[in-house]
């Protein structure tokens, strides 16, 4: 019996018989299911993009068809009157600044925790990692009070601080693991050549850790792109993408359904992610797999 | 040199995460409307939880998410991992099914809700199949189930990616040895795959506990009103937020903080439990 075409081992590691043995009815049932899941995901994105060019009437009357004309005005309306434009710019600013700030704080800490071998380093690492389990609901009341007293409610600065602080555990966790994988002899050579610790870190180790840093930055940025809980708490009349979408949905209760404009807004939020994903997708996926798998 | 490297991160982390956690604990023992005086109330907020029907619903919904969706996500992810191990197009499928977890919860929540709208796509499809009287997906009795299904859809990709990476690291000759010994597919899974992935599985369970407890915006936007949804679909995160910033009535910061503390304790208990129950000697290979 020849192995069917779909049993080709992924890494070319010869036909080892294991493919053949696992063929069962169950298996043949699951392969279409896996494809169906992937096709469904692609379909949802495609449907959203197509619907964003229709009129709301067309969305409901002809949900499977193509738009009768490309209504770019949906995008103009979403960008302007639905505040998605302001939301996109604010959210970009937020994820950019807080992402960089997180790296600036986390990278030296992770380097020290992974290399200096102080007595407290393992305790400190554990404290940072425990932060991964602290939910937003366990810290939002004091943060709200503090920013309120400081007059920082409705300010992007407070959100940037929150995103930076809550992003630290993950960044320290991932970068500590990353620095551990770098070879030690380079640093030893630098020390013998008389380089200072700071020089060794900033000129030698940091550039070596570049791919880890980019992964952390990307994951932080994606994670905070549509953050809603803290944004709702802090901002009042400013918009991030999620606040603009929520407000637009609220407005639809009174102004009538404008779903095609909403879909244009959703597309404006998702399109940057699609571009990023097509560009860096395998890297993000590998980063996740490596970060949790080891 | 240790201090200047670590101190900045530690200070910000303390200010934004550690200190607020401690202060939250204190607030949770008080009655407080945010403005005005704080009155010490001991465990009153915690005691009130059991008698508040909205809280109980939120708690039960959170447990459904944690255990119900959790179990489903792991079964599906494992099945996909096993299946995709030797399947054409695996990298592509993996890349596609991972994507939804990157899209903001607000966006996927709106889309998922729209699919099940009375005039939504799901009803168009089953109408085309001859079902004239579709169930009210978004009625009180079905809405939360649809939400759970959506949460499952969103998270399956992440766990499949992590489990697949672990499965890929298992050396092929172990399977060959199992085949030579005449192992059935189930035995190969039970005695080769599972033991070697055990450590990663326990990391995944910890990650799931943390992720499941903080689900917020997906439920918030699901009904498409932009405001708080029907109380029947709240989870603890929504309950906590609604106590602090209610649409009507006075804010109950004490109760909001107490709920936050409960979520934190749940996250820690489940994390410790998962690590402890799944504790195995790490298998070197």
PDB file of N, CA and C in Angstrom, chain A residues 173-220:
ATOM      1  N   UNK A 173      10.169  37.733  31.472  1.00  0.00           N
ATOM      2  CA  UNK A 173      10.116  36.270  31.364  1.00  0.00           C
ATOM      3  C   UNK A 173      10.724  35.788  30.045  1.00  0.00           C
ATOM      4  N   UNK A 174      10.273  36.377  28.948  1.00  0.00           N
ATOM      5  CA  UNK A 174      10.732  35.918  27.641  1.00  0.00           C
ATOM      6  C   UNK A 174      12.196  36.274  27.388  1.00  0.00           C
ATOM      7  N   UNK A 175      12.582  37.505  27.780  1.00  0.00           N
ATOM      8  CA  UNK A 175      13.952  37.933  27.506  1.00  0.00           C
ATOM      9  C   UNK A 175      14.969  37.223  28.405  1.00  0.00           C
ATOM     10  N   UNK A 176      14.575  36.923  29.648  1.00  0.00           N
ATOM     11  CA  UNK A 176      15.472  36.153  30.508  1.00  0.00           C
ATOM     12  C   UNK A 176      15.775  34.810  29.852  1.00  0.00           C
ATOM     13  N   UNK A 177      14.712  34.163  29.380  1.00  0.00           N
ATOM     14  CA  UNK A 177      14.901  32.887  28.697  1.00  0.00           C
ATOM     15  C   UNK A 177      15.779  33.066  27.465  1.00  0.00           C
ATOM     16  N   UNK A 178      15.595  34.192  26.767  1.00  0.00           N
ATOM     17  CA  UNK A 178      16.363  34.411  25.540  1.00  0.00           C
ATOM     18  C   UNK A 178      17.843  34.636  25.830  1.00  0.00           C
ATOM     19  N   UNK A 179      18.125  35.474  26.833  1.00  0.00           N
ATOM     20  CA  UNK A 179      19.535  35.741  27.164  1.00  0.00           C
ATOM     21  C   UNK A 179      20.252  34.463  27.600  1.00  0.00           C
ATOM     22  N   UNK A 180      19.504  33.554  28.247  1.00  0.00           N
ATOM     23  CA  UNK A 180      20.119  32.298  28.691  1.00  0.00           C
ATOM     24  C   UNK A 180      20.603  31.470  27.511  1.00  0.00           C
ATOM     25  N   UNK A 181      19.951  31.645  26.365  1.00  0.00           N
ATOM     26  CA  UNK A 181      20.356  30.826  25.223  1.00  0.00           C
ATOM     27  C   UNK A 181      21.590  31.372  24.527  1.00  0.00           C
ATOM     28  N   UNK A 182      22.006  32.608  24.864  1.00  0.00           N
ATOM     29  CA  UNK A 182      23.171  33.192  24.190  1.00  0.00           C
ATOM     30  C   UNK A 182      24.459  32.636  24.809  1.00  0.00           C
ATOM     31  N   UNK A 183      25.479  32.395  23.981  1.00  0.00           N
ATOM     32  CA  UNK A 183      26.719  31.811  24.500  1.00  0.00           C
ATOM     33  C   UNK A 183      27.461  32.780  25.430  1.00  0.00           C
ATOM     34  N   UNK A 184      28.087  32.218  26.444  1.00  0.00           N
ATOM     35  CA  UNK A 184      28.790  33.022  27.428  1.00  0.00           C
ATOM     36  C   UNK A 184      30.174  33.480  26.985  1.00  0.00           C
ATOM     37  N   UNK A 185      30.813  32.755  26.080  1.00  0.00           N
ATOM     38  CA  UNK A 185      32.226  33.057  25.795  1.00  0.00           C
ATOM     39  C   UNK A 185      32.434  34.446  25.188  1.00  0.00           C
ATOM     40  N   UNK A 186      31.386  34.967  24.532  1.00  0.00           N
ATOM     41  CA  UNK A 186      31.545  36.308  23.955  1.00  0.00           C
ATOM     42  C   UNK A 186      31.738  37.330  25.063  1.00  0.00           C
ATOM     43  N   UNK A 187      30.897  37.208  26.108  1.00  0.00           N
ATOM     44  CA  UNK A 187      31.032  38.137  27.225  1.00  0.00           C
ATOM     45  C   UNK A 187      32.377  37.982  27.910  1.00  0.00           C
ATOM     46  N   UNK A 188      32.812  36.723  28.078  1.00  0.00           N
ATOM     47  CA  UNK A 188      34.095  36.498  28.736  1.00  0.00           C
ATOM     48  C   UNK A 188      35.214  37.150  27.941  1.00  0.00           C
ATOM     49  N   UNK A 189      35.130  37.030  26.641  1.00  0.00           N
ATOM     50  CA  UNK A 189      36.145  37.678  25.797  1.00  0.00           C
ATOM     51  C   UNK A 189      36.099  39.189  25.988  1.00  0.00           C
ATOM     52  N   UNK A 190      34.890  39.744  26.087  1.00  0.00           N
ATOM     53  CA  UNK A 190      34.754  41.192  26.264  1.00  0.00           C
ATOM     54  C   UNK A 190      35.353  41.630  27.595  1.00  0.00           C
ATOM     55  N   UNK A 191      35.096  40.838  28.642  1.00  0.00           N
ATOM     56  CA  UNK A 191      35.636  41.177  29.961  1.00  0.00           C
ATOM     57  C   UNK A 191      37.159  41.158  29.932  1.00  0.00           C
ATOM     58  N   UNK A 192      37.718  40.131  29.286  1.00  0.00           N
ATOM     59  CA  UNK A 192      39.179  40.046  29.193  1.00  0.00           C
ATOM     60  C   UNK A 192      39.732  41.255  28.454  1.00  0.00           C
ATOM     61  N   UNK A 193      39.000  41.721  27.447  1.00  0.00           N
ATOM     62  CA  UNK A 193      39.440  42.909  26.707  1.00  0.00           C
ATOM     63  C   UNK A 193      39.208  44.188  27.494  1.00  0.00           C
ATOM     64  N   UNK A 194      38.641  44.074  28.694  1.00  0.00           N
ATOM     65  CA  UNK A 194      38.493  45.250  29.554  1.00  0.00           C
ATOM     66  C   UNK A 194      37.227  46.041  29.335  1.00  0.00           C
ATOM     67  N   UNK A 195      36.215  45.412  28.712  1.00  0.00           N
ATOM     68  CA  UNK A 195      34.957  46.146  28.504  1.00  0.00           C
ATOM     69  C   UNK A 195      34.182  46.224  29.819  1.00  0.00           C
ATOM     70  N   UNK A 196      33.504  47.343  30.038  1.00  0.00           N
ATOM     71  CA  UNK A 196      32.688  47.487  31.237  1.00  0.00           C
ATOM     72  C   UNK A 196      31.422  46.655  31.078  1.00  0.00           C
ATOM     73  N   UNK A 197      30.739  46.415  32.187  1.00  0.00           N
ATOM     74  CA  UNK A 197      29.513  45.623  32.139  1.00  0.00           C
ATOM     75  C   UNK A 197      28.492  46.283  31.229  1.00  0.00           C
ATOM     76  N   UNK A 198      28.365  47.614  31.376  1.00  0.00           N
ATOM     77  CA  UNK A 198      27.394  48.339  30.578  1.00  0.00           C
ATOM     78  C   UNK A 198      27.725  48.242  29.105  1.00  0.00           C
ATOM     79  N   UNK A 199      29.030  48.373  28.798  1.00  0.00           N
ATOM     80  CA  UNK A 199      29.460  48.291  27.405  1.00  0.00           C
ATOM     81  C   UNK A 199      29.146  46.896  26.852  1.00  0.00           C
ATOM     82  N   UNK A 200      29.488  45.874  27.639  1.00  0.00           N
ATOM     83  CA  UNK A 200      29.223  44.505  27.200  1.00  0.00           C
ATOM     84  C   UNK A 200      27.742  44.309  26.905  1.00  0.00           C
ATOM     85  N   UNK A 201      26.921  44.842  27.812  1.00  0.00           N
ATOM     86  CA  UNK A 201      25.484  44.681  27.644  1.00  0.00           C
ATOM     87  C   UNK A 201      24.974  45.417  26.411  1.00  0.00           C
ATOM     88  N   UNK A 202      25.299  46.731  26.351  1.00  0.00           N
ATOM     89  CA  UNK A 202      24.658  47.548  25.324  1.00  0.00           C
ATOM     90  C   UNK A 202      25.252  47.328  23.937  1.00  0.00           C
ATOM     91  N   UNK A 203      26.563  47.045  23.877  1.00  0.00           N
ATOM     92  CA  UNK A 203      27.169  46.924  22.564  1.00  0.00           C
ATOM     93  C   UNK A 203      27.269  45.503  22.048  1.00  0.00           C
ATOM     94  N   UNK A 204      27.253  44.526  22.955  1.00  0.00           N
ATOM     95  CA  UNK A 204      27.451  43.158  22.507  1.00  0.00           C
ATOM     96  C   UNK A 204      26.198  42.305  22.700  1.00  0.00           C
ATOM     97  N   UNK A 205      25.693  42.285  23.923  1.00  0.00           N
ATOM     98  CA  UNK A 205      24.584  41.366  24.196  1.00  0.00           C
ATOM     99  C   UNK A 205      23.260  41.850  23.602  1.00  0.00           C
ATOM    100  N   UNK A 206      23.006  43.143  23.726  1.00  0.00           N
ATOM    101  CA  UNK A 206      21.742  43.670  23.238  1.00  0.00           C
ATOM    102  C   UNK A 206      21.550  43.414  21.741  1.00  0.00           C
ATOM    103  N   UNK A 207      22.572  43.737  20.923  1.00  0.00           N
ATOM    104  CA  UNK A 207      22.415  43.428  19.496  1.00  0.00           C
ATOM    105  C   UNK A 207      22.201  41.932  19.245  1.00  0.00           C
ATOM    106  N   UNK A 208      22.844  41.090  20.053  1.00  0.00           N
ATOM    107  CA  UNK A 208      22.653  39.645  19.864  1.00  0.00           C
ATOM    108  C   UNK A 208      21.226  39.222  20.195  1.00  0.00           C
ATOM    109  N   UNK A 209      20.617  39.964  21.117  1.00  0.00           N
ATOM    110  CA  UNK A 209      19.264  39.596  21.555  1.00  0.00           C
ATOM    111  C   UNK A 209      18.198  40.226  20.666  1.00  0.00           C
ATOM    112  N   UNK A 210      18.625  40.804  19.542  1.00  0.00           N
ATOM    113  CA  UNK A 210      17.699  41.596  18.753  1.00  0.00           C
ATOM    114  C   UNK A 210      16.422  40.852  18.371  1.00  0.00           C
ATOM    115  N   UNK A 211      16.571  39.593  17.940  1.00  0.00           N
ATOM    116  CA  UNK A 211      15.366  38.904  17.475  1.00  0.00           C
ATOM    117  C   UNK A 211      14.404  38.648  18.632  1.00  0.00           C
ATOM    118  N   UNK A 212      14.966  38.363  19.822  1.00  0.00           N
ATOM    119  CA  UNK A 212      14.094  38.193  20.989  1.00  0.00           C
ATOM    120  C   UNK A 212      13.370  39.479  21.321  1.00  0.00           C
ATOM    121  N   UNK A 213      14.089  40.592  21.214  1.00  0.00           N
ATOM    122  CA  UNK A 213      13.495  41.894  21.532  1.00  0.00           C
ATOM    123  C   UNK A 213      12.385  42.242  20.550  1.00  0.00           C
ATOM    124  N   UNK A 214      12.637  41.958  19.267  1.00  0.00           N
ATOM    125  CA  UNK A 214      11.598  42.255  18.270  1.00  0.00           C
ATOM    126  C   UNK A 214      10.356  41.409  18.540  1.00  0.00           C
ATOM    127  N   UNK A 215      10.569  40.132  18.887  1.00  0.00           N
ATOM    128  CA  UNK A 215       9.426  39.268  19.190  1.00  0.00           C
ATOM    129  C   UNK A 215       8.618  39.835  20.351  1.00  0.00           C
ATOM    130  N   UNK A 216       9.310  40.229  21.433  1.00  0.00           N
ATOM    131  CA  UNK A 216       8.611  40.781  22.592  1.00  0.00           C
ATOM    132  C   UNK A 216       7.848  42.044  22.200  1.00  0.00           C
ATOM    133  N   UNK A 217       8.503  42.915  21.455  1.00  0.00           N
ATOM    134  CA  UNK A 217       7.844  44.157  21.052  1.00  0.00           C
ATOM    135  C   UNK A 217       6.585  43.871  20.238  1.00  0.00           C
ATOM    136  N   UNK A 218       6.714  42.966  19.275  1.00  0.00           N
ATOM    137  CA  UNK A 218       5.564  42.648  18.424  1.00  0.00           C
ATOM    138  C   UNK A 218       4.404  42.095  19.256  1.00  0.00           C
ATOM    139  N   UNK A 219       4.726  41.144  20.140  1.00  0.00           N
ATOM    140  CA  UNK A 219       3.660  40.520  20.925  1.00  0.00           C
ATOM    141  C   UNK A 219       2.991  41.525  21.852  1.00  0.00           C
ATOM    142  N   UNK A 220       3.803  42.433  22.434  1.00  0.00           N
ATOM    143  CA  UNK A 220       3.232  43.472  23.297  1.00  0.00           C
ATOM    144  C   UNK A 220       2.327  44.394  22.490  1.00  0.00           C
TER     145      UNK A 220
END
